[in-house]
XYZ file of C-alpha atoms in Angstrom:
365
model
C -10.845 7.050 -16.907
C -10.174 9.017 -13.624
C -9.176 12.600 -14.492
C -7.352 14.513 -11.925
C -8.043 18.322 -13.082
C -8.921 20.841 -16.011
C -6.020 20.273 -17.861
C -6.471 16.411 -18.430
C -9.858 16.901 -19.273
C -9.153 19.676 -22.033
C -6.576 17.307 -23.454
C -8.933 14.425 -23.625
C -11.558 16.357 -25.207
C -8.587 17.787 -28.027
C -8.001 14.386 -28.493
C -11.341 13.322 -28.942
C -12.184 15.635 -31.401
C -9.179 15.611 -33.199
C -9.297 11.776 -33.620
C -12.999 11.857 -34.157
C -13.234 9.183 -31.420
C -16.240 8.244 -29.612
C -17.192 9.550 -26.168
C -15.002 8.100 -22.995
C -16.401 7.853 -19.789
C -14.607 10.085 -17.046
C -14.914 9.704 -13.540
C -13.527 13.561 -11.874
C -11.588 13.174 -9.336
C -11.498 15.294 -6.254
C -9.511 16.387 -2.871
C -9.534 18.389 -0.094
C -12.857 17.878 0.790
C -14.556 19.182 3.898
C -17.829 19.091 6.400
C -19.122 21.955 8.560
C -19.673 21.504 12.382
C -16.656 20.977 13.699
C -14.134 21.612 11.250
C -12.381 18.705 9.864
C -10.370 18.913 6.600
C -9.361 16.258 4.444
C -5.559 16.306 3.795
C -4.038 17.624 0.576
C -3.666 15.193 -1.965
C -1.875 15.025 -5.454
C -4.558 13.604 -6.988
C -8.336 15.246 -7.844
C -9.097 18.740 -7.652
C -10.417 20.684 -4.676
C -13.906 20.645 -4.140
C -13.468 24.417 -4.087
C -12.896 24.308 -7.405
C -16.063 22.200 -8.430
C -18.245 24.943 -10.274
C -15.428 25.914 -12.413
C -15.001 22.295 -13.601
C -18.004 21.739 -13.994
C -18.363 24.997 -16.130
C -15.794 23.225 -18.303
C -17.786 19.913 -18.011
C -20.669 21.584 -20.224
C -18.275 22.928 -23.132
C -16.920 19.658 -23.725
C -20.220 18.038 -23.304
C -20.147 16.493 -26.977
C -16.398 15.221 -26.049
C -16.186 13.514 -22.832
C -19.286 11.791 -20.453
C -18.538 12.518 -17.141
C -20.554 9.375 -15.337
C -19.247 9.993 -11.987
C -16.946 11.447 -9.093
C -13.550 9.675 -7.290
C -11.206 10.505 -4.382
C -7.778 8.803 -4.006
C -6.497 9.955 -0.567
C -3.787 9.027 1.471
C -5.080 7.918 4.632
C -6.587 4.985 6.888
C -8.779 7.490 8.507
C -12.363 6.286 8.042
C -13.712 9.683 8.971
C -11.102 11.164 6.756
C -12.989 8.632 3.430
C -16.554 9.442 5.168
C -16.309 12.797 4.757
C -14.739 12.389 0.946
C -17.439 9.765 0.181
C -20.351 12.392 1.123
C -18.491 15.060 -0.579
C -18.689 12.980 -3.831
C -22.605 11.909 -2.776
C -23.367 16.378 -3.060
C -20.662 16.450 -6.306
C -22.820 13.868 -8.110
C -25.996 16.436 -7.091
C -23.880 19.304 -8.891
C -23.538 16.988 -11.731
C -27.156 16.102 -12.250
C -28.018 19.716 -11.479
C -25.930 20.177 -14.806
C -27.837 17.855 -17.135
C -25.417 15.040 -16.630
C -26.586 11.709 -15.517
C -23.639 10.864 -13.077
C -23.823 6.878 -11.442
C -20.551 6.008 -10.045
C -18.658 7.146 -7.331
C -14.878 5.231 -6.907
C -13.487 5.148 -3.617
C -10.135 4.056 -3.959
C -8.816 2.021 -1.623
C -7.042 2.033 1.584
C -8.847 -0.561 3.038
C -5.625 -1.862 4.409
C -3.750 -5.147 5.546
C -3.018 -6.506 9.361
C 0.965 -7.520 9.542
C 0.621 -8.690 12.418
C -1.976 -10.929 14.509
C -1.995 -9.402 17.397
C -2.356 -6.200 18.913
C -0.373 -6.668 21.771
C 2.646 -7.161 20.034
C 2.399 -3.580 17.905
C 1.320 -1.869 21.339
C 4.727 -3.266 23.321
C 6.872 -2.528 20.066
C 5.992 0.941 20.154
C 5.972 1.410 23.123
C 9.516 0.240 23.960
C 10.144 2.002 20.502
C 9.184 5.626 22.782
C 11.394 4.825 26.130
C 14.521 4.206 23.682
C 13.972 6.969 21.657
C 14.144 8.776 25.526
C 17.174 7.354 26.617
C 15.510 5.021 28.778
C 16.371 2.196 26.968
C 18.600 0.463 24.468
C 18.068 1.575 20.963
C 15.906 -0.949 18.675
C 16.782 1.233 15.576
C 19.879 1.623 13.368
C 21.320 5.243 14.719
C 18.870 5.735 16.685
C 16.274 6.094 14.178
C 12.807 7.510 16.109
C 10.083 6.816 13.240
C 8.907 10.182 13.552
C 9.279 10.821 17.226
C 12.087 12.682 18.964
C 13.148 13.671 22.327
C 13.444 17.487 23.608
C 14.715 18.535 26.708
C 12.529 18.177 30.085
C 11.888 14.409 29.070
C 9.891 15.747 26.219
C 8.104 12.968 23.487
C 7.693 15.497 20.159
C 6.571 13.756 16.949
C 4.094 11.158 15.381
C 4.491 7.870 14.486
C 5.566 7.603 10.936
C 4.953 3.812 10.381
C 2.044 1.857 8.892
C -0.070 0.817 11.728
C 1.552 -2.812 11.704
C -1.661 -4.069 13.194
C -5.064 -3.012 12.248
C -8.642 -4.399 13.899
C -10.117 -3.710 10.716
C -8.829 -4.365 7.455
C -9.772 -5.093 4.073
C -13.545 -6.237 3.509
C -14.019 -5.170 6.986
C -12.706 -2.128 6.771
C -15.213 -1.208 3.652
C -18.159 -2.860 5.467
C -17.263 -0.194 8.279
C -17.116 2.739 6.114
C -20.147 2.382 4.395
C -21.958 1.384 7.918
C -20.644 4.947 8.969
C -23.241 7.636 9.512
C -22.677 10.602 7.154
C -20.814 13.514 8.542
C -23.746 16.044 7.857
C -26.624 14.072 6.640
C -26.751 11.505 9.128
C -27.470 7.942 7.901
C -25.073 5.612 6.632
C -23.105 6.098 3.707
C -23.523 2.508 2.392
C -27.773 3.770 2.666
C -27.190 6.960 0.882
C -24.991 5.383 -2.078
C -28.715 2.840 -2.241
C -30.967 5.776 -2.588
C -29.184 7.374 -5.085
C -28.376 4.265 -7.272
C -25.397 4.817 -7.563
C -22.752 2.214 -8.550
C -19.519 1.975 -6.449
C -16.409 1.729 -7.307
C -13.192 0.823 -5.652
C -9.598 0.223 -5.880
C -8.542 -2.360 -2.592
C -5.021 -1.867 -3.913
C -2.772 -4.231 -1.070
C -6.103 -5.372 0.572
C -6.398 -7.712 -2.554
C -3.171 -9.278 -2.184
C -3.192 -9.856 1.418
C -1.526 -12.820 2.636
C 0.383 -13.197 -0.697
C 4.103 -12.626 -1.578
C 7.558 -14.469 -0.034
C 10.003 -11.923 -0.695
C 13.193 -14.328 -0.423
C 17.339 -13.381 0.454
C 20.382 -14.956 0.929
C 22.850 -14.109 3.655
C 26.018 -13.052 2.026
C 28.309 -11.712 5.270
C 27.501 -11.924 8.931
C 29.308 -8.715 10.496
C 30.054 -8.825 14.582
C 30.739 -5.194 15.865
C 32.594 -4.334 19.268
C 29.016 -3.221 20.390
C 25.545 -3.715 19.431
C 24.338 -5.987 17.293
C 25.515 -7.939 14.260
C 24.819 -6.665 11.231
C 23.743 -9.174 8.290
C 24.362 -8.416 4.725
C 21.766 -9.568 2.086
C 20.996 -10.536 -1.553
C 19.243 -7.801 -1.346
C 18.684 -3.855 -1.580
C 16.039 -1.567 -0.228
C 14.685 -1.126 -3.342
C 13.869 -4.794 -3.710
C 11.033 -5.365 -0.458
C 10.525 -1.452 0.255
C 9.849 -1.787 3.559
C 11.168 1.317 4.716
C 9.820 3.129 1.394
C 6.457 1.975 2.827
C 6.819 1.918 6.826
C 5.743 -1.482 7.196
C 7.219 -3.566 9.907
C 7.244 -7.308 9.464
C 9.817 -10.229 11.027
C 11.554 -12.289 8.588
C 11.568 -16.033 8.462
C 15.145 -17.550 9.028
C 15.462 -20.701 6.835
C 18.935 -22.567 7.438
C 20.638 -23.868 3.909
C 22.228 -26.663 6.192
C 21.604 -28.205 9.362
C 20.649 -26.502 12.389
C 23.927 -25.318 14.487
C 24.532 -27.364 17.568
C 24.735 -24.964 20.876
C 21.740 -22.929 23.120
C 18.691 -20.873 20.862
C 17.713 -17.374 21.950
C 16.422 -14.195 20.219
C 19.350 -12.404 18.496
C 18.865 -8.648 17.198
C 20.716 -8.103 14.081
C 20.640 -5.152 11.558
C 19.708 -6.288 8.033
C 21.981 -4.155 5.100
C 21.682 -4.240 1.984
C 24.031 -4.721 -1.576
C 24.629 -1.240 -1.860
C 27.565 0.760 -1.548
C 25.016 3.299 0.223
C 24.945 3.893 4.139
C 21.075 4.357 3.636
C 20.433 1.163 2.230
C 19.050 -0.747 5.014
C 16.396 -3.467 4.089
C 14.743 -1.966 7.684
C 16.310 0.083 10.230
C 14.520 -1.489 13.601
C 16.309 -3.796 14.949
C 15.178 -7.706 13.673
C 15.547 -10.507 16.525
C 15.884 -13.954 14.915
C 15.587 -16.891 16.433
C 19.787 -17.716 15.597
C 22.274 -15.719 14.491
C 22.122 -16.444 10.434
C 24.881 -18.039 8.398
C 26.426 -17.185 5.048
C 24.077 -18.907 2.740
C 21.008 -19.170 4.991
C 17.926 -16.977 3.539
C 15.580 -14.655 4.728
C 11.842 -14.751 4.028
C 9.839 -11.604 4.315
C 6.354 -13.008 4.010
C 3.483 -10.682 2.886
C 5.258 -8.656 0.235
C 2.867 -9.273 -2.584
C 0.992 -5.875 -2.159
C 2.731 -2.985 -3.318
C 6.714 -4.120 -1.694
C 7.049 -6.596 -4.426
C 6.315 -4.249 -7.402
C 6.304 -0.478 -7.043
C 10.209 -0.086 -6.291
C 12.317 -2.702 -7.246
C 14.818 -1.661 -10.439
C 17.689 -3.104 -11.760
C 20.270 -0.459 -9.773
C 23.774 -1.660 -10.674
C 22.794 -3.762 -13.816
C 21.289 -6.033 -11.157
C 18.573 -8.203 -12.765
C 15.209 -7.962 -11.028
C 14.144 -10.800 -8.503
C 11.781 -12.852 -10.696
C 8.451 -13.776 -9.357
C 6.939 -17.624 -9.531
C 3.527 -18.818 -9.293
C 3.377 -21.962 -6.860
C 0.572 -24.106 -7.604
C -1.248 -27.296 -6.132
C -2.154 -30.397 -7.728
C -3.246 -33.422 -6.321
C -0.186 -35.257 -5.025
C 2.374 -32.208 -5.123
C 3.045 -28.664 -5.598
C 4.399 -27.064 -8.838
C 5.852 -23.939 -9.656
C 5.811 -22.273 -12.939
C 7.224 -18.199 -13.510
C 4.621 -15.696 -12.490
C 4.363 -14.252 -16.316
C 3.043 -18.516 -17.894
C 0.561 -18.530 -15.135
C -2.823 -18.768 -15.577
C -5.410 -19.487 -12.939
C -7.708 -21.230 -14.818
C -6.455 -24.819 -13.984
C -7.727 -26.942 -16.693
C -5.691 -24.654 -18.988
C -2.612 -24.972 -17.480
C 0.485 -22.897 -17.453
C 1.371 -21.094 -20.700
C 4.337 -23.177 -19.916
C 5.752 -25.434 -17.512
C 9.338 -23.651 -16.707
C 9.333 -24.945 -13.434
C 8.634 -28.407 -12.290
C 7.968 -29.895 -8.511
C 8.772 -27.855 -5.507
């Protein structure tokens, strides 16, 4: 188990020794870790313990010894900064010294994750969006948010650009597998050759936690159109099946286009981009399923549904709740045989095929 600080450690050794239970393995989990040179600082995280505050841990470490067997060091940080995770990593690579310095025999350092997931294919099309994102939030265009919403950024006076970008970088060069090839390929901040080399020479084990990386190009977060809204200006806005709470796109700053699927034939008449703003079931001005502006490739009908592909990490299950007695969206596993496709509810699946389903609620899709 990952323990985040002194007082989760006391506890498990109280209940240890009041149980009479054998020794768990902890992993100690640290933060705001730092290199010397030019000085970079890791940002503060909720999790772990300051590196500062290492000795004194470790102090405690050795009175518990007969109660707890610390076998390594983690970081969970917030952040897609590699040199932000190289500098954690080699923190934990001189912890794991401390440790052995101490009589322990530490062999596992956990990484977390943060290795990330690319929205979008191509780079081009995060580099316009933002940028046409920055001449509306000066006045220089039309706005492509719902009041005007800036992200982050915000104009001052002089034709002024304050702020950072408060989204997840929609696309990313490097993601996933990539991403942790990259990291370990990257020299050490201080001691020079690549972290992936050091972790070799030390035999240590490593750990990590890929988190939405895992899941990436999973998830079809599905809603119906209820109400299709005109206004006297700007664009329409498009009611959903649907809350905030239910994708968390927003919660998350992840941009993605939905997929327009028409319940009926296609509507006669010319085809063009149309910006909407997608609301949600709420009786609450801030629930927005996103507040950019979406352009679809129609303007939707009552009954049509929207597919947010790519939910599957972390916007399918950290927020959704049952606000207004409002049952859950239920989640099915879509399989393939040989002539068809079957679906079955996410909770009877199994992925080992020749045992099947727990059982078949489904049928052909």
């Amino acid at each position: 188990m990952n323990a985040d600080g002194p007082g989760e450690l006391e506890a498990l050794a109280g209940l240890v020794r009041r149980h009479d239970l054998p020794r768990p393995k902890v992993l100690v989990r640290l933060c705001e870790f730092e290199t010397s040179g030019p000085r970079m600082l890791s940002r503060r995280s909720r999790f772990g313990t300051s590196v500062k505050a290492l000795g004194p841990l470790l102090d405690l470490l050795e009175r518990h010894r007969d109660s707890v067997d610390p076998i390594g060091v983690a970081y969970h940080l917030d952040t897609t900064s590699p040199d932000e995770k190289a500098i954690a990593l080699e923190g934990c690579l001189r912890a794991m010294d401390d440790l052995r310095l101490r009589g322990f025999q530490p062999r596992v350092v956990d990484i977390g994750g943060g290795f990330g997931v690319s929205y979008l294919a191509h780079a081009a099309q995060w580099d316009r969006w933002t940028s046409e994102l920055a001449a509306a939030v000066m006045g220089r265009r039309p706005p492509l948010t719902w009041g005007g919403h800036g992200y982050g950024l915000h104009a001052e006076g002089g034709g002024t650009l304050r702020g950072a970008l408060s989204l997840y970088p929609a696309h990313r060069p490097v993601a996933g597998p990539g991403y942790l090839d990259a990291l370990l390929s990257q020299p050490a901040p201080t001691l020079g050759r690549a972290l992936g080399t050091l972790l070799l020479e030390s035999l240590c084990d490593l750990y990590t936690e890929p988190g939405r990386a895992l899941a990436d190009q999973c998830g079809l977060s599905l809603a119906r159109v209820l109400e299709v809204r005109h206004q006297d200006a700007g664009p329409a806005l498009v009611r959903l099946a649907m809350n905030a709470s239910d994708v968390a796109l927003e919660d998350h700053g992840i941009l993605m286009d939905p997929v327009l699927v028409s319940r009926e034939a296609e509507p006669a008449g010319p085809r063009g981009p149309v910006g909407v703003h997608l609301m949600g079931n709420l009786c609450l001005e801030a629930d927005l399923i996103t507040r950019r502006t979406v352009f679809l490739p129609r303007l939707p009908r009552p009954g049509d549904l929207l597919g947010f592909a790519n939910t599957a990490g972390y916007c399918m299950d950290f927020i959704a709740t049952r606000a207004q007695q409002q049952p859950v969206a239920r989640k099915v596993a879509v399989r393939q045989t040989e002539d068809s496709w079957r679906w079955c509810l996410d909770e009877e699946y199994w992925p080992i095929e020749e045992y099947g389903p727990i059982t078949d609620s489904g049928g052909r899709a």
